[in-house]
Amino acid sequence: MFARMMVLAAGAVLFGVTTASAQDHRASFTGFLGSAAYSGLAAGAADELVLEPGAFAGAHAELFFGRLGLRLGGGYARPSLENDASTGLTLMTGDADLVWRLRRPYPNTFFQPYAVLGGGLVRYQLHDDADVIGAEQWAEDPATRGSVVVGIGTDLGRGPVAVRLELSDIIGLSSPVTNADGDRYGAVQHVVLTFGLSLRGGSLGLPPRPEPRPVAISPAPRPRPVSPRPAPRPQPRPAPPQTTPSVDDDVPDVTRPAPPVTVPSGPHPDPNVVAPPVTNPGTPKPQIPVVQPTPTPEPTPTPEPTPTPEPTPEPEPVVEDSTYVRGRLFTVRVAWDSSAPAEVRRAGMLAIALEDAGLPLLPADSADDSTARRWGAWRNAADANRFGEYVASSYNLDWEWVHIDKDQRMTTAVVDASHAFVDALGKSGKKPKGKPGS
């Protein structure tokens, strides 16, 4: 029977999750079935009269006003004594409790744990009309005792049908059994573990869980590579000096006999040569000296000019990369309570305003989570404090300035934009009030 009930409950939860709209319910009704274990009815006596663990059934009706709710509940069991199965009791409980949800009841929440604290009554009645149970006195039948209820549990489900698991302790303030002197024994505990099926309705009207707004962060520009220094060109070797030939090298040898020269008649084209006079044929010809022409000296070759070596280019000065800012920088970490809708809304408005103003959002580090963001990068703590005071006065959010890790390089554009935003606050005439960061 119990296994069949679990199968039906699981099917109902699956049907509710897939077909019903998610809701933060206001009211619910739960029927449950489970098992109970009991402490002794006569603690400290020779025979403690312990009840046999067994089945326990009941129901709860709840009404919520947010995370806090009111609950009315009742239970029923028929245990018997461990050492005497023929002696049985009818046990009924009734209580009024406060239920506190441990998580904010957003719509579409599947796992919802809660805690229970309350008080009520426990009623014991013997099956047989007797005034003795074991060796102890049963002074009244039925016997009603006050009780305190503590427990924890959880609801599993998103729709109008959910499964409930709960562990509770119903503590009877005194035992229904008395000793020979008529004094009651101490408290009796009823530890109950139950599995239930809840039917839920209504809505608290809460907004859905806020989703974090993705912020795109442009990657940092890569540093410009420095061009390598060109290697110097090899200087050419100077050409060997050329010897200018002398005119005397080509002067003919005058010691050799000159070959005979036939002089034609008539005027000689060379003015230095005198034509012989015309005489009779029988007259011997006089010896006429012949003037040899002066040989023309060969032109002196002009030596090739020695090539002038090109000057070695001086190395270009290495310009230090000014894309990134060196030294210790400061940023402001803004935090909010994710369980407070007003703070979540103000945090979203701040993010939109800073993004429109061009103030950069830094990447998250190990200390950040879904309820904190780091904005801006300043060279001094004074400007970081001015920005934090602006956040506190305009948006009523908690803040603190922290150091930026030296390994996290900040560009000049990010730092200049952060200081420009703070300078604009001063020019606008705003006088923010707030608590400085740490």
Coordinates of C-alpha atoms in Angstrom, one line a residue:
M1 CA 0.0 0.0 0.0
F2 CA 2.8 2.4 1.0
A3 CA 4.8 1.6 -2.2
R4 CA 1.7 2.2 -4.3
M5 CA 1.1 5.5 -2.7
M6 CA 4.7 6.6 -3.5
V7 CA 4.3 5.6 -7.2
L8 CA 1.1 7.6 -7.5
A9 CA 2.6 10.6 -5.8
A10 CA 5.7 10.6 -8.1
G11 CA 3.4 10.4 -11.1
A12 CA 1.3 13.3 -9.8
V13 CA 4.4 15.4 -9.3
L14 CA 5.7 14.7 -12.8
F15 CA 2.3 15.5 -14.2
G16 CA 2.2 18.8 -12.2
V17 CA 5.7 19.8 -13.3
T18 CA 5.1 19.2 -17.0
T19 CA 1.6 20.6 -17.4
A20 CA 1.0 23.2 -14.8
S21 CA 2.4 26.7 -14.7
A22 CA 5.0 27.5 -12.1
Q23 CA 3.7 29.4 -9.0
D24 CA 4.7 30.5 -5.5
H25 CA 1.7 29.1 -3.7
R26 CA -0.2 30.7 -0.9
A27 CA -2.2 27.8 0.5
S28 CA -1.7 24.0 0.6
F29 CA -3.3 20.9 1.9
T30 CA -1.1 17.8 2.6
G31 CA -2.0 14.2 3.4
F32 CA 0.9 12.1 4.7
L33 CA 1.8 8.6 5.8
G34 CA 4.9 7.5 7.6
S35 CA 6.3 5.8 10.7
A36 CA 6.7 6.8 14.3
A37 CA 9.1 5.8 17.1
Y38 CA 8.4 6.5 20.8
S39 CA 10.3 6.9 24.0
G40 CA 9.3 5.2 27.2
L41 CA 6.1 6.1 28.9
A42 CA 7.7 5.6 32.3
A43 CA 11.2 6.9 32.0
G44 CA 13.4 5.9 35.0
A45 CA 11.1 3.1 36.1
A46 CA 12.0 -0.6 36.2
D47 CA 9.6 -1.2 33.3
E48 CA 9.8 1.9 31.0
L49 CA 6.7 0.7 28.9
V50 CA 8.1 1.5 25.4
L51 CA 5.6 1.6 22.6
E52 CA 6.3 -0.4 19.4
P53 CA 7.3 1.7 16.3
G54 CA 4.6 1.6 13.7
A55 CA 2.5 3.5 11.1
F56 CA 1.5 7.1 11.5
A57 CA -0.9 9.0 9.3
G58 CA -2.3 12.6 9.2
A59 CA -2.8 15.8 7.4
H60 CA -1.7 19.5 7.3
A61 CA -3.4 22.7 6.1
E62 CA -1.2 25.7 5.5
L63 CA -1.6 29.4 4.7
F64 CA 1.5 31.5 3.8
F65 CA 2.2 35.2 3.9
G66 CA 5.6 35.2 2.2
R67 CA 8.3 33.0 3.8
L68 CA 6.3 32.6 7.0
G69 CA 3.2 30.5 7.2
L70 CA 0.6 29.1 9.7
R71 CA -0.2 25.4 9.8
L72 CA -2.9 23.3 11.5
G73 CA -2.1 19.5 11.6
G74 CA -3.3 16.3 13.1
G75 CA -2.0 12.7 13.3
Y76 CA -3.3 9.2 14.2
A77 CA -1.6 6.0 15.3
R78 CA -2.4 2.7 17.1
P79 CA 0.8 1.5 18.8
S80 CA 1.1 -1.4 21.3
L81 CA 3.7 -2.1 24.0
E82 CA 6.9 -3.8 22.9
N83 CA 6.8 -6.4 25.6
D84 CA 3.0 -6.9 25.5
A85 CA 1.4 -6.8 22.1
S86 CA -2.1 -7.3 23.7
T87 CA -1.9 -3.9 25.3
G88 CA -2.5 -1.3 22.7
L89 CA -3.2 2.5 22.5
T90 CA -5.0 4.8 20.2
L91 CA -2.9 7.9 19.9
M92 CA -4.1 11.2 18.3
T93 CA -2.2 14.5 18.0
G94 CA -3.3 18.0 17.1
D95 CA -1.1 21.1 16.8
A96 CA -0.8 24.7 15.4
D97 CA 2.6 25.6 14.0
L98 CA 4.7 28.3 12.4
V99 CA 6.4 27.3 9.2
W100 CA 9.4 29.2 7.9
R101 CA 10.6 28.7 4.4
L102 CA 14.4 28.5 4.3
R103 CA 14.5 29.7 0.7
R104 CA 12.8 32.7 -0.9
P105 CA 9.6 31.3 -2.5
Y106 CA 10.3 32.4 -6.1
P107 CA 8.0 30.9 -8.8
N108 CA 9.4 27.8 -10.6
T109 CA 11.3 26.8 -7.4
F110 CA 11.5 22.9 -7.2
F111 CA 13.3 22.4 -3.9
Q112 CA 11.8 24.3 -1.0
P113 CA 13.0 23.4 2.5
Y114 CA 11.3 24.6 5.6
A115 CA 11.4 24.5 9.5
V116 CA 8.5 23.9 11.9
L117 CA 7.9 25.1 15.4
G118 CA 4.6 24.9 17.3
G119 CA 2.5 23.4 20.1
G120 CA -0.6 21.3 20.6
L121 CA -2.1 18.3 22.4
V122 CA -1.5 14.5 22.5
R123 CA -4.4 12.2 23.4
Y124 CA -3.8 8.6 24.7
Q125 CA -6.6 6.0 25.0
L126 CA -6.3 2.3 26.0
H127 CA -8.0 -0.3 23.9
D128 CA -9.1 -2.1 27.0
D129 CA -10.9 -0.5 29.9
A130 CA -8.2 -0.7 32.5
D131 CA -6.5 1.4 35.1
V132 CA -3.1 -0.4 35.1
I133 CA -0.6 -0.7 32.3
G134 CA 2.3 -2.9 33.0
A135 CA 3.3 -2.2 36.6
E136 CA 2.2 1.4 36.5
Q137 CA -1.0 3.3 37.1
W138 CA -3.2 4.6 34.3
A139 CA -5.1 7.2 36.2
E140 CA -7.4 8.6 33.5
D141 CA -8.6 7.3 30.2
P142 CA -8.4 8.9 27.8
A143 CA -5.4 11.0 28.9
T144 CA -4.6 14.3 27.2
R145 CA -1.2 16.1 27.5
G146 CA 0.2 19.3 26.1
S147 CA 2.9 19.0 23.4
V148 CA 5.7 20.9 21.6
V149 CA 6.4 20.3 17.9
V150 CA 9.7 20.8 16.2
G151 CA 10.7 19.6 12.7
I152 CA 12.2 20.1 9.3
G153 CA 11.1 19.1 5.9
T154 CA 11.0 20.0 2.2
D155 CA 8.6 20.3 -0.7
L156 CA 9.6 18.9 -4.1
G157 CA 7.7 20.2 -7.1
R158 CA 7.0 23.2 -9.2
G159 CA 3.3 23.0 -10.0
P160 CA 0.1 22.6 -8.0
V161 CA 1.1 19.1 -6.9
A162 CA 4.2 18.4 -4.9
V163 CA 5.8 15.7 -2.7
R164 CA 6.6 16.5 0.9
L165 CA 9.2 14.8 3.1
E166 CA 9.2 15.7 6.8
L167 CA 10.9 14.7 10.0
S168 CA 9.3 16.0 13.2
D169 CA 9.3 15.4 17.0
I170 CA 6.1 15.7 18.9
I171 CA 7.1 16.0 22.5
G172 CA 4.4 15.3 25.1
L173 CA 5.1 17.5 28.1
S174 CA 4.3 14.6 30.6
S175 CA 3.4 10.9 30.4
P176 CA -0.1 9.5 30.7
V177 CA 1.3 7.0 33.2
T178 CA 1.6 7.8 36.9
N179 CA 3.6 5.9 39.6
A180 CA 2.2 4.5 42.9
D181 CA 2.3 7.9 44.5
G182 CA 0.2 9.5 41.7
D183 CA 3.0 11.5 40.2
R184 CA 3.3 11.6 36.5
Y185 CA 6.4 10.5 34.6
G186 CA 8.4 12.9 32.4
A187 CA 8.1 13.9 28.8
V188 CA 7.4 11.4 26.0
Q189 CA 8.8 11.8 22.5
H190 CA 7.1 10.8 19.3
V191 CA 9.6 11.0 16.4
V192 CA 7.7 10.8 13.1
L193 CA 9.1 10.5 9.6
T194 CA 6.4 11.0 6.9
F195 CA 6.0 11.1 3.1
G196 CA 3.1 13.2 1.9
L197 CA 1.4 14.6 -1.2
S198 CA 0.5 18.3 -1.3
L199 CA -2.1 20.1 -3.3
R200 CA -1.2 23.8 -3.6
G201 CA -3.0 26.9 -4.8
G202 CA -2.9 30.7 -4.9
S203 CA 0.1 32.9 -5.5
L204 CA 2.1 35.4 -3.4
G205 CA 2.6 37.6 -6.5
L206 CA 6.4 37.7 -6.2
P207 CA 8.4 38.5 -9.3
P208 CA 10.5 35.7 -10.9
R209 CA 14.1 35.2 -9.8
P210 CA 16.3 37.9 -11.4
E211 CA 18.7 36.7 -13.9
P212 CA 22.2 38.2 -14.0
R213 CA 22.6 40.6 -16.9
P214 CA 25.5 39.4 -19.1
V215 CA 28.1 42.2 -19.7
A216 CA 30.4 41.9 -22.7
I217 CA 34.0 42.8 -22.0
S218 CA 36.2 43.5 -24.9
P219 CA 39.5 41.7 -24.8
A220 CA 42.6 43.8 -24.0
P221 CA 44.6 44.9 -27.1
R222 CA 47.7 43.0 -27.8
P223 CA 51.0 44.9 -27.3
R224 CA 52.5 46.1 -30.6
P225 CA 55.7 44.1 -31.4
V226 CA 58.9 46.1 -31.5
S227 CA 60.6 45.9 -34.9
P228 CA 64.1 44.3 -34.7
R229 CA 67.2 46.5 -35.3
P230 CA 68.5 46.1 -38.9
A231 CA 71.9 44.5 -39.2
P232 CA 74.7 46.9 -40.5
R233 CA 75.7 46.5 -44.0
P234 CA 79.3 45.2 -44.6
Q235 CA 81.6 48.0 -45.7
P236 CA 83.3 47.3 -49.1
R237 CA 87.0 47.0 -49.2
P238 CA 88.9 49.9 -50.8
A239 CA 90.1 49.2 -54.3
P240 CA 93.9 48.8 -54.7
P241 CA 95.7 52.0 -56.1
Q242 CA 96.3 51.9 -59.8
T243 CA 99.6 53.0 -61.2
T244 CA 99.4 55.7 -63.9
P245 CA 101.6 54.6 -66.8
S246 CA 104.4 57.0 -67.8
V247 CA 104.8 58.6 -71.2
D248 CA 108.3 57.2 -71.5
D249 CA 107.0 53.7 -71.6
D250 CA 106.0 54.0 -75.2
V251 CA 108.9 56.1 -76.6
P252 CA 110.4 54.3 -79.6
D253 CA 114.0 53.1 -79.5
V254 CA 116.1 55.8 -81.4
T255 CA 119.1 53.6 -81.6
R256 CA 117.5 51.5 -84.3
P257 CA 118.2 52.7 -87.9
A258 CA 115.2 54.3 -89.4
P259 CA 113.7 52.5 -92.4
P260 CA 113.9 54.2 -95.7
V261 CA 111.1 56.6 -96.4
T262 CA 109.9 57.4 -99.9
V263 CA 108.9 61.0 -100.1
P264 CA 106.4 61.7 -102.8
S265 CA 106.8 64.8 -105.0
G266 CA 104.8 67.8 -104.5
P267 CA 103.8 69.5 -101.3
H268 CA 103.7 67.3 -98.3
P269 CA 100.7 67.4 -96.2
D270 CA 102.9 67.7 -93.1
P271 CA 104.3 71.3 -92.8
N272 CA 107.3 70.0 -91.0
V273 CA 108.4 68.0 -94.1
V274 CA 110.2 70.1 -96.8
A275 CA 109.9 68.8 -100.3
P276 CA 113.1 68.3 -102.3
P277 CA 113.8 70.8 -105.0
V278 CA 113.5 69.7 -108.7
T279 CA 116.8 69.2 -110.4
N280 CA 118.1 67.6 -113.4
P281 CA 117.9 63.9 -113.7
G282 CA 121.6 63.5 -114.0
T283 CA 122.3 65.5 -110.9
P284 CA 122.8 63.4 -107.8
K285 CA 120.1 63.9 -105.2
P286 CA 121.2 65.6 -102.1
Q287 CA 120.7 63.9 -98.7
I288 CA 117.5 65.3 -97.2
P289 CA 116.8 64.7 -93.6
V290 CA 113.5 63.2 -92.9
V291 CA 111.7 64.3 -89.8
Q292 CA 109.9 61.5 -88.0
P293 CA 106.5 62.3 -86.5
T294 CA 106.3 62.5 -82.8
P295 CA 104.3 59.5 -81.5
T296 CA 101.1 60.4 -79.8
P297 CA 101.2 59.2 -76.2
E298 CA 98.3 56.9 -75.1
P299 CA 95.8 58.5 -72.8
T300 CA 96.3 58.0 -69.1
P301 CA 93.5 55.8 -67.8
T302 CA 91.4 57.5 -65.2
P303 CA 91.3 55.4 -61.9
E304 CA 87.8 54.3 -60.9
P305 CA 86.5 56.3 -57.9
T306 CA 86.5 54.4 -54.6
P307 CA 82.9 53.8 -53.5
T308 CA 82.0 55.7 -50.4
P309 CA 80.6 53.3 -47.7
E310 CA 77.0 54.0 -46.7
P311 CA 76.6 55.3 -43.2
T312 CA 75.5 52.7 -40.7
P313 CA 71.8 53.5 -39.7
E314 CA 71.4 54.4 -36.1
P315 CA 69.1 52.0 -34.1
E316 CA 65.5 53.2 -33.6
P317 CA 64.7 54.2 -30.0
V318 CA 62.6 51.5 -28.3
V319 CA 59.3 53.2 -27.3
E320 CA 57.9 51.8 -24.1
D321 CA 54.4 50.4 -24.6
S322 CA 51.9 52.9 -23.1
T323 CA 48.8 50.8 -23.7
Y324 CA 48.8 49.5 -20.1
V325 CA 49.0 51.3 -16.8
R326 CA 51.7 50.3 -14.3
G327 CA 51.5 50.5 -10.6
R328 CA 48.9 49.8 -7.9
L329 CA 45.3 50.5 -9.0
F330 CA 42.0 50.6 -7.1
T331 CA 38.5 49.4 -8.0
V332 CA 35.1 49.6 -6.2
R333 CA 33.2 46.4 -5.4
V334 CA 29.4 46.9 -5.3
A335 CA 27.3 44.2 -3.5
W336 CA 23.6 43.7 -3.0
D337 CA 21.2 41.2 -1.3
S338 CA 19.8 38.8 -3.8
S339 CA 16.8 38.1 -1.5
A340 CA 15.8 41.8 -1.6
P341 CA 13.9 42.7 -4.8
A342 CA 14.5 46.5 -4.2
E343 CA 18.3 46.0 -4.0
V344 CA 18.3 43.7 -7.0
R345 CA 16.4 46.4 -9.0
R346 CA 18.7 49.2 -7.9
A347 CA 21.8 47.1 -8.8
G348 CA 20.4 46.6 -12.3
M349 CA 19.7 50.3 -12.7
L350 CA 23.3 51.1 -11.6
A351 CA 24.7 48.6 -14.1
I352 CA 22.6 50.2 -17.0
A353 CA 23.7 53.8 -15.9
L354 CA 27.4 52.9 -15.7
E355 CA 27.3 51.1 -19.0
D356 CA 25.7 54.1 -20.7
A357 CA 28.3 56.4 -19.2
G358 CA 31.1 54.2 -20.5
L359 CA 32.5 53.2 -17.1
P360 CA 34.1 49.8 -17.5
L361 CA 33.1 46.6 -15.7
L362 CA 36.0 44.6 -14.6
P363 CA 36.1 40.8 -15.0
A364 CA 35.0 38.8 -12.0
D365 CA 37.7 37.3 -9.7
S366 CA 37.5 34.5 -7.1
A367 CA 36.0 36.9 -4.4
D368 CA 33.1 38.0 -6.7
D369 CA 29.8 36.0 -6.9
S370 CA 26.4 36.5 -8.4
T371 CA 25.6 39.4 -5.9
A372 CA 28.7 41.6 -6.4
R373 CA 30.4 43.4 -9.3
R374 CA 33.6 45.4 -9.6
W375 CA 33.5 48.8 -11.5
G376 CA 36.3 51.1 -12.7
A377 CA 40.0 51.4 -12.1
W378 CA 41.6 54.4 -10.4
R379 CA 45.2 55.4 -9.7
N380 CA 44.3 56.6 -6.2
A381 CA 41.9 55.6 -3.4
A382 CA 40.4 59.2 -3.2
D383 CA 38.7 58.9 -6.6
A384 CA 37.6 55.3 -5.8
N385 CA 36.0 56.6 -2.5
R386 CA 34.2 59.4 -4.5
F387 CA 32.7 56.8 -6.8
G388 CA 31.7 54.5 -3.9
E389 CA 30.0 57.5 -2.1
Y390 CA 28.1 58.2 -5.4
V391 CA 26.9 54.5 -5.4
A392 CA 25.8 54.7 -1.8
S393 CA 24.0 58.0 -2.1
S394 CA 22.3 57.5 -5.5
Y395 CA 21.5 53.8 -5.3
N396 CA 21.8 52.9 -1.6
L397 CA 24.1 49.9 -2.2
D398 CA 27.0 48.6 -0.1
W399 CA 30.5 49.2 -1.5
E400 CA 34.1 48.9 -0.7
W401 CA 37.3 49.8 -2.6
V402 CA 39.8 47.0 -3.1
H403 CA 43.2 46.7 -4.8
I404 CA 43.4 45.2 -8.3
D405 CA 45.7 42.2 -8.6
K406 CA 49.0 43.2 -10.2
D407 CA 48.8 40.3 -12.6
Q408 CA 45.5 41.8 -14.0
R409 CA 46.7 44.5 -16.4
M410 CA 44.6 47.6 -16.9
T411 CA 44.6 49.6 -20.2
T412 CA 45.0 53.3 -20.2
A413 CA 41.5 53.7 -21.8
V414 CA 39.9 51.9 -18.8
V415 CA 41.7 54.1 -16.2
D416 CA 41.1 57.3 -18.1
A417 CA 37.4 56.5 -18.4
S418 CA 37.2 55.8 -14.7
H419 CA 38.8 59.2 -13.7
A420 CA 36.7 61.0 -16.3
F421 CA 33.5 59.6 -14.7
V422 CA 34.6 60.8 -11.2
D423 CA 35.6 64.2 -12.6
A424 CA 32.1 64.5 -14.2
L425 CA 30.5 63.9 -10.8
G426 CA 32.4 66.9 -9.4
K427 CA 31.4 69.1 -12.3
S428 CA 27.7 68.2 -11.9
G429 CA 27.7 69.7 -8.4
K430 CA 26.7 66.5 -6.7
K431 CA 27.8 66.1 -3.1
P432 CA 27.5 62.4 -2.4
K433 CA 27.2 61.1 1.1
G434 CA 28.2 57.6 2.2
K435 CA 30.5 55.4 4.2
P436 CA 34.1 55.1 2.7
G437 CA 35.2 51.6 1.7
S438 CA 37.9 49.5 3.3

